[in-house]
Amino acid sequence: MSVKFDSKSGEVGGGGWSPMDADDRSNYGSRSQSPVWWIGAVAVCLGLLLLSIILGMVALNSRAINQRDTKFEYLIYNLTKDRDAVRDERNQLKIHSNNLTKELLILQSQYNSMAASRDELQREVSQLNLSRAEKTCLQGWVKFNNKCYYVSPNRAAKTWEMSRKDCQERGADLVIITTKAELDFVKKHYDVAWIGLSDKQQEGKWKWVDGSDLEGAGFWQEGEPNDHNSNEDCVEVSRTASAWNDASCDTKFSWICED
Ligand code: MMA
Ligand code: CA
């Protein structure tokens, strides 16, 4: 027995309620499964949404990584460029520094030689100042241009070496003639007198007694020096010729010393 409910009439059985039959129950059963299906669909959708969000995030992330990598590559490229530029600059500076070091060495040596010549000049100035100071000559000596000369006594005559020895014993040496004025001063005392010039060390190489070479032409008589008989290494000055002649060093003449 089944009671039927007429939905239209709202009455049960023969126009009122009656129990439902098997078909009704099966229809009722499929209507009650609908919400489960939707939940599944929603879950799938949510899953897909989640998946697409994850995929989107992964895509975004990899894009960000790519951008970051590009930035890094650019940064590395720039840094490499900068490093190379700095390296080039450093090499240039090294070359420059080497050149400067060389220049410094040259300047240093130039400075040293300049300093040496300055010192030499200073010494010369001191010497000149000393010699410029008014000299007083010993008794028996003659002063000329602020220098003292010893003129050997009348009729005394010695060889060149003995004349020189006499001068040295007086703390002087045979006269060194550097100017015409000095030559004129010397020659006026005697007809012939030894001066401090000889080529005893090397024939033809005229040296003063202080070791210096004869500079310039000197004041030779015409045709002198002639090393007559290959035996003339010492120089005398004669009043008559007013100039020099080479003579045998063993000849005895007057002599003139210079302090
Ligand atoms: C002398 C002697 C030489 C000089 C000649 C010049 C003969 O030798 O004084 O030294 O050169 O005269 O004629
Ligand atoms: Ca001669």
GROMACS .gro file of C-alpha atoms and ligand atoms in nm:
model
  273
    1MET     CA    1   0.000   0.000   0.000
    2SER     CA    2   0.135   0.353  -0.081
    3VAL     CA    3   0.005   0.696   0.008
    4LYS     CA    4   0.022   0.945  -0.274
    5PHE     CA    5   0.044   1.316  -0.226
    6ASP     CA    6  -0.097   1.519  -0.500
    7SER     CA    7   0.108   1.826  -0.524
    8LYS     CA    8  -0.138   1.994  -0.745
    9SER     CA    9  -0.438   1.924  -0.524
   10GLY     CA   10  -0.247   1.894  -0.204
   11GLU     CA   11  -0.462   1.606  -0.117
   12VAL     CA   12  -0.354   1.266   0.002
   13GLY     CA   13  -0.460   0.934  -0.170
   14GLY     CA   14  -0.755   0.921  -0.406
   15GLY     CA   15  -0.724   1.295  -0.381
   16GLY     CA   16  -0.507   1.266  -0.049
   17TRP     CA   17  -0.155   1.152   0.084
   18SER     CA   18  -0.020   0.802  -0.018
   19PRO     CA   19   0.312   0.629   0.031
   20MET     CA   20   0.551   0.685  -0.275
   21ASP     CA   21   0.636   0.412  -0.514
   22ALA     CA   22   0.977   0.284  -0.630
   23ASP     CA   23   1.000   0.526  -0.928
   24ASP     CA   24   0.940   0.823  -0.707
   25ARG     CA   25   1.214   0.710  -0.472
   26SER     CA   26   1.467   0.671  -0.753
   27ASN     CA   27   1.378   1.018  -0.883
   28TYR     CA   28   1.417   1.159  -0.538
   29GLY     CA   29   1.758   0.982  -0.503
   30SER     CA   30   1.916   1.153  -0.820
   31ARG     CA   31   1.795   1.497  -0.705
   32SER     CA   32   1.969   1.447  -0.366
   33GLN     CA   33   2.319   1.378  -0.546
   34SER     CA   34   2.326   1.721  -0.729
   35PRO     CA   35   2.505   1.927  -0.451
   36VAL     CA   36   2.794   1.675  -0.442
   37TRP     CA   37   2.849   1.719  -0.814
   38TRP     CA   38   2.866   2.097  -0.777
   39ILE     CA   39   3.107   2.071  -0.486
   40GLY     CA   40   3.330   1.854  -0.704
   41ALA     CA   41   3.304   2.102  -0.989
   42VAL     CA   42   3.381   2.392  -0.757
   43ALA     CA   43   3.675   2.200  -0.612
   44VAL     CA   44   3.807   2.131  -0.960
   45CYS     CA   45   3.762   2.499  -1.048
   46LEU     CA   46   3.937   2.605  -0.731
   47GLY     CA   47   4.209   2.354  -0.807
   48LEU     CA   48   4.247   2.491  -1.156
   49LEU     CA   49   4.242   2.846  -1.021
   50LEU     CA   50   4.506   2.755  -0.767
   51LEU     CA   51   4.710   2.583  -1.034
   52SER     CA   52   4.684   2.882  -1.264
   53ILE     CA   53   4.776   3.112  -0.971
   54ILE     CA   54   5.078   2.893  -0.897
   55LEU     CA   55   5.169   2.882  -1.265
   56GLY     CA   56   5.120   3.256  -1.285
   57MET     CA   57   5.341   3.307  -0.981
   58VAL     CA   58   5.603   3.072  -1.123
   59ALA     CA   59   5.588   3.264  -1.452
   60LEU     CA   60   5.610   3.595  -1.266
   61ASN     CA   61   5.895   3.464  -1.056
   62SER     CA   62   6.088   3.332  -1.353
   63ARG     CA   63   6.029   3.663  -1.528
   64ALA     CA   64   6.160   3.842  -1.221
   65ILE     CA   65   6.458   3.604  -1.214
   66ASN     CA   66   6.514   3.668  -1.583
   67GLN     CA   67   6.496   4.043  -1.525
   68ARG     CA   68   6.730   4.010  -1.227
   69ASP     CA   69   6.971   3.797  -1.435
   70THR     CA   70   6.961   4.054  -1.713
   71LYS     CA   71   7.027   4.327  -1.456
   72PHE     CA   72   7.315   4.124  -1.314
   73GLU     CA   73   7.455   4.059  -1.660
   74TYR     CA   74   7.433   4.429  -1.735
   75LEU     CA   75   7.592   4.507  -1.400
   76ILE     CA   76   7.870   4.254  -1.462
   77TYR     CA   77   7.920   4.394  -1.813
   78ASN     CA   78   7.948   4.745  -1.670
   79LEU     CA   79   8.175   4.633  -1.387
   80THR     CA   80   8.398   4.444  -1.632
   81LYS     CA   81   8.414   4.753  -1.850
   82ASP     CA   82   8.496   4.967  -1.547
   83ARG     CA   83   8.756   4.716  -1.430
   84ASP     CA   84   8.922   4.712  -1.775
   85ALA     CA   85   8.917   5.091  -1.784
   86VAL     CA   86   9.074   5.106  -1.438
   87ARG     CA   87   9.331   4.846  -1.544
   88ASP     CA   88   9.416   5.049  -1.857
   89GLU     CA   89   9.440   5.362  -1.647
   90ARG     CA   90   9.662   5.181  -1.396
   91ASN     CA   91   9.890   5.064  -1.681
   92GLN     CA   92   9.904   5.417  -1.820
   93LEU     CA   93   9.985   5.548  -1.474
   94LYS     CA   94  10.257   5.285  -1.438
   95ILE     CA   95  10.414   5.395  -1.768
   96HIS     CA   96  10.378   5.757  -1.662
   97SER     CA   97  10.530   5.680  -1.325
   98ASN     CA   98  10.824   5.497  -1.491
   99ASN     CA   99  10.881   5.795  -1.719
  100LEU     CA  100  10.866   6.028  -1.422
  101THR     CA  101  11.115   5.808  -1.235
  102LYS     CA  102  11.353   5.826  -1.534
  103GLU     CA  103  11.306   6.202  -1.555
  104LEU     CA  104  11.362   6.227  -1.183
  105LEU     CA  105  11.690   6.036  -1.214
  106ILE     CA  106  11.805   6.259  -1.499
  107LEU     CA  107  11.703   6.571  -1.306
  108GLN     CA  108  11.873   6.432  -0.996
  109SER     CA  109  12.200   6.379  -1.183
  110GLN     CA  110  12.164   6.720  -1.350
  111TYR     CA  111  12.101   6.869  -1.008
  112ASN     CA  112  12.407   6.689  -0.871
  113SER     CA  113  12.635   6.817  -1.145
  114MET     CA  114  12.485   7.168  -1.112
  115ALA     CA  115  12.539   7.151  -0.738
  116ALA     CA  116  12.898   7.039  -0.801
  117SER     CA  117  12.961   7.330  -1.039
  118ARG     CA  118  12.792   7.567  -0.794
  119ASP     CA  119  13.024   7.444  -0.518
  120GLU     CA  120  13.322   7.478  -0.752
  121LEU     CA  121  13.215   7.834  -0.842
  122GLN     CA  122  13.167   7.915  -0.476
  123ARG     CA  123  13.518   7.792  -0.405
  124GLU     CA  124  13.649   8.004  -0.692
  125VAL     CA  125  13.460   8.306  -0.559
  126SER     CA  126  13.612   8.249  -0.216
  127GLN     CA  127  13.957   8.215  -0.375
  128LEU     CA  128  13.902   8.532  -0.578
  129ASN     CA  129  13.781   8.718  -0.271
  130LEU     CA  130  14.088   8.598  -0.086
  131SER     CA  131  14.325   8.696  -0.364
  132ARG     CA  132  14.144   9.028  -0.411
  133ALA     CA  133  14.218   9.118  -0.055
  134GLU     CA  134  14.507   9.358  -0.048
  135LYS     CA  135  14.833   9.166  -0.025
  136THR     CA  136  15.137   9.270   0.170
  137CYS     CA  137  15.464   9.142   0.026
  138LEU     CA  138  15.769   9.034   0.226
  139GLN     CA  139  16.075   9.256   0.227
  140GLY     CA  140  16.279   9.208  -0.091
  141TRP     CA  141  15.965   9.113  -0.288
  142VAL     CA  142  15.798   9.337  -0.546
  143LYS     CA  143  15.422   9.388  -0.560
  144PHE     CA  144  15.251   9.400  -0.897
  145ASN     CA  145  14.873   9.378  -0.952
  146ASN     CA  146  14.830   9.260  -0.593
  147LYS     CA  147  15.076   8.971  -0.641
  148CYS     CA  148  15.422   8.939  -0.486
  149TYR     CA  149  15.727   8.863  -0.702
  150TYR     CA  150  16.079   8.778  -0.600
  151VAL     CA  151  16.344   8.904  -0.841
  152SER     CA  152  16.675   8.722  -0.806
  153PRO     CA  153  16.966   8.944  -0.697
  154ASN     CA  154  17.194   9.106  -0.950
  155ARG     CA  155  17.454   8.877  -1.112
  156ALA     CA  156  17.301   8.566  -0.944
  157ALA     CA  157  17.237   8.295  -1.202
  158LYS     CA  158  17.107   7.942  -1.164
  159THR     CA  159  16.988   7.654  -1.380
  160TRP     CA  160  16.611   7.627  -1.430
  161GLU     CA  161  16.577   7.353  -1.162
  162MET     CA  162  16.796   7.540  -0.909
  163SER     CA  163  16.602   7.861  -0.976
  164ARG     CA  164  16.279   7.676  -0.912
  165LYS     CA  165  16.421   7.524  -0.593
  166ASP     CA  166  16.513   7.873  -0.471
  167CYS     CA  167  16.156   7.991  -0.530
  168GLN     CA  168  16.011   7.686  -0.353
  169GLU     CA  169  16.234   7.749  -0.054
  170ARG     CA  170  16.074   8.092  -0.036
  171GLY     CA  171  15.729   7.931  -0.029
  172ALA     CA  172  15.669   8.028  -0.393
  173ASP     CA  173  15.748   7.897  -0.744
  174LEU     CA  174  15.882   8.028  -1.074
  175VAL     CA  175  15.653   8.293  -1.222
  176ILE     CA  176  15.349   8.189  -1.428
  177ILE     CA  177  15.280   8.454  -1.691
  178THR     CA  178  14.917   8.486  -1.785
  179THR     CA  179  14.890   8.842  -1.920
  180LYS     CA  180  15.093   9.073  -2.139
  181ALA     CA  181  15.105   9.313  -1.843
  182GLU     CA  182  15.268   9.042  -1.633
  183LEU     CA  183  15.512   8.963  -1.916
  184ASP     CA  184  15.606   9.330  -1.939
  185PHE     CA  185  15.650   9.346  -1.563
  186VAL     CA  186  15.877   9.038  -1.563
  187LYS     CA  187  16.094   9.126  -1.865
  188LYS     CA  188  16.182   9.472  -1.739
  189HIS     CA  189  16.400   9.331  -1.458
  190TYR     CA  190  16.660   9.133  -1.652
  191ASP     CA  191  16.786   9.076  -2.000
  192VAL     CA  192  16.712   8.709  -1.951
  193ALA     CA  193  16.528   8.532  -1.668
  194TRP     CA  194  16.374   8.189  -1.613
  195ILE     CA  195  15.996   8.160  -1.593
  196GLY     CA  196  15.787   7.864  -1.470
  197LEU     CA  197  15.722   7.705  -1.812
  198SER     CA  198  15.881   7.384  -1.952
  199ASP     CA  199  15.820   7.077  -2.169
  200LYS     CA  200  16.047   6.857  -1.960
  201GLN     CA  201  15.774   6.594  -1.908
  202GLN     CA  202  15.677   6.557  -2.274
  203GLU     CA  203  15.849   6.725  -2.568
  204GLY     CA  204  15.627   6.995  -2.719
  205LYS     CA  205  15.377   6.985  -2.430
  206TRP     CA  206  15.431   7.310  -2.245
  207LYS     CA  207  15.327   7.305  -1.882
  208TRP     CA  208  15.342   7.564  -1.608
  209VAL     CA  209  15.497   7.477  -1.273
  210ASP     CA  210  15.147   7.443  -1.115
  211GLY     CA  211  15.079   7.155  -1.358
  212SER     CA  212  14.846   7.352  -1.587
  213ASP     CA  213  14.887   7.346  -1.966
  214LEU     CA  214  14.995   7.654  -2.158
  215GLU     CA  215  14.669   7.801  -2.284
  216GLY     CA  216  14.662   7.981  -2.618
  217ALA     CA  217  14.957   8.090  -2.828
  218GLY     CA  218  15.168   8.226  -2.543
  219PHE     CA  219  15.426   8.499  -2.597
  220TRP     CA  220  15.693   8.320  -2.801
  221GLN     CA  221  15.965   8.502  -2.993
  222GLU     CA  222  15.945   8.452  -3.364
  223GLY     CA  223  16.066   8.103  -3.462
  224GLU     CA  224  16.040   7.976  -3.101
  225PRO     CA  225  16.011   7.729  -2.944
  226ASN     CA  226  16.264   7.548  -3.168
  227ASP     CA  227  16.413   7.292  -2.927
  228HIS     CA  228  16.759   7.392  -3.056
  229ASN     CA  229  16.997   7.091  -3.055
  230SER     CA  230  16.699   6.892  -2.926
  231ASN     CA  231  16.796   7.015  -2.585
  232GLU     CA  232  16.567   7.306  -2.500
  233ASP     CA  233  16.292   7.227  -2.252
  234CYS     CA  234  16.284   7.536  -2.028
  235VAL     CA  235  16.156   7.885  -2.104
  236GLU     CA  236  16.330   8.218  -2.051
  237VAL     CA  237  16.197   8.565  -2.113
  238SER     CA  238  16.430   8.823  -2.262
  239ARG     CA  239  16.405   9.195  -2.229
  240THR     CA  240  16.530   9.264  -2.580
  241ALA     CA  241  16.286   9.033  -2.755
  242SER     CA  242  16.014   9.100  -2.500
  243ALA     CA  243  15.901   8.741  -2.551
  244TRP     CA  244  15.977   8.377  -2.471
  245ASN     CA  245  16.248   8.142  -2.594
  246ASP     CA  246  16.305   7.777  -2.508
  247ALA     CA  247  16.659   7.718  -2.386
  248SER     CA  248  16.865   7.440  -2.233
  249CYS     CA  249  16.750   7.393  -1.871
  250ASP     CA  250  17.116   7.372  -1.763
  251THR     CA  251  17.189   7.729  -1.872
  252LYS     CA  252  17.231   7.965  -1.578
  253PHE     CA  253  17.003   8.271  -1.581
  254SER     CA  254  16.840   8.506  -1.334
  255TRP     CA  255  16.496   8.400  -1.221
  256ILE     CA  256  16.170   8.544  -1.095
  257CYS     CA  257  15.943   8.380  -0.840
  258GLU     CA  258  15.573   8.442  -0.784
  259ASP     CA  259  15.394   8.393  -0.455
  260MMA     C1  260  17.027   8.029  -2.960
  260MMA     C2  261  16.944   7.986  -2.840
  260MMA     C3  262  16.819   7.916  -2.890
  260MMA     C4  263  16.746   8.001  -2.984
  260MMA     C5  264  16.832   8.049  -3.097
  260MMA     C6  265  16.760   8.146  -3.185
  260MMA     C7  266  17.165   7.940  -3.122
  260MMA     O1  267  17.073   7.916  -3.025
  260MMA     O2  268  16.905   8.095  -2.763
  260MMA     O3  269  16.735   7.881  -2.781
  260MMA     O4  270  16.631   7.932  -3.031
  260MMA     O5  271  16.949   8.110  -3.045
  260MMA     O6  272  16.844   8.185  -3.292
  261CA      CA  273  16.507   7.821  -2.851
   0.00000   0.00000   0.00000
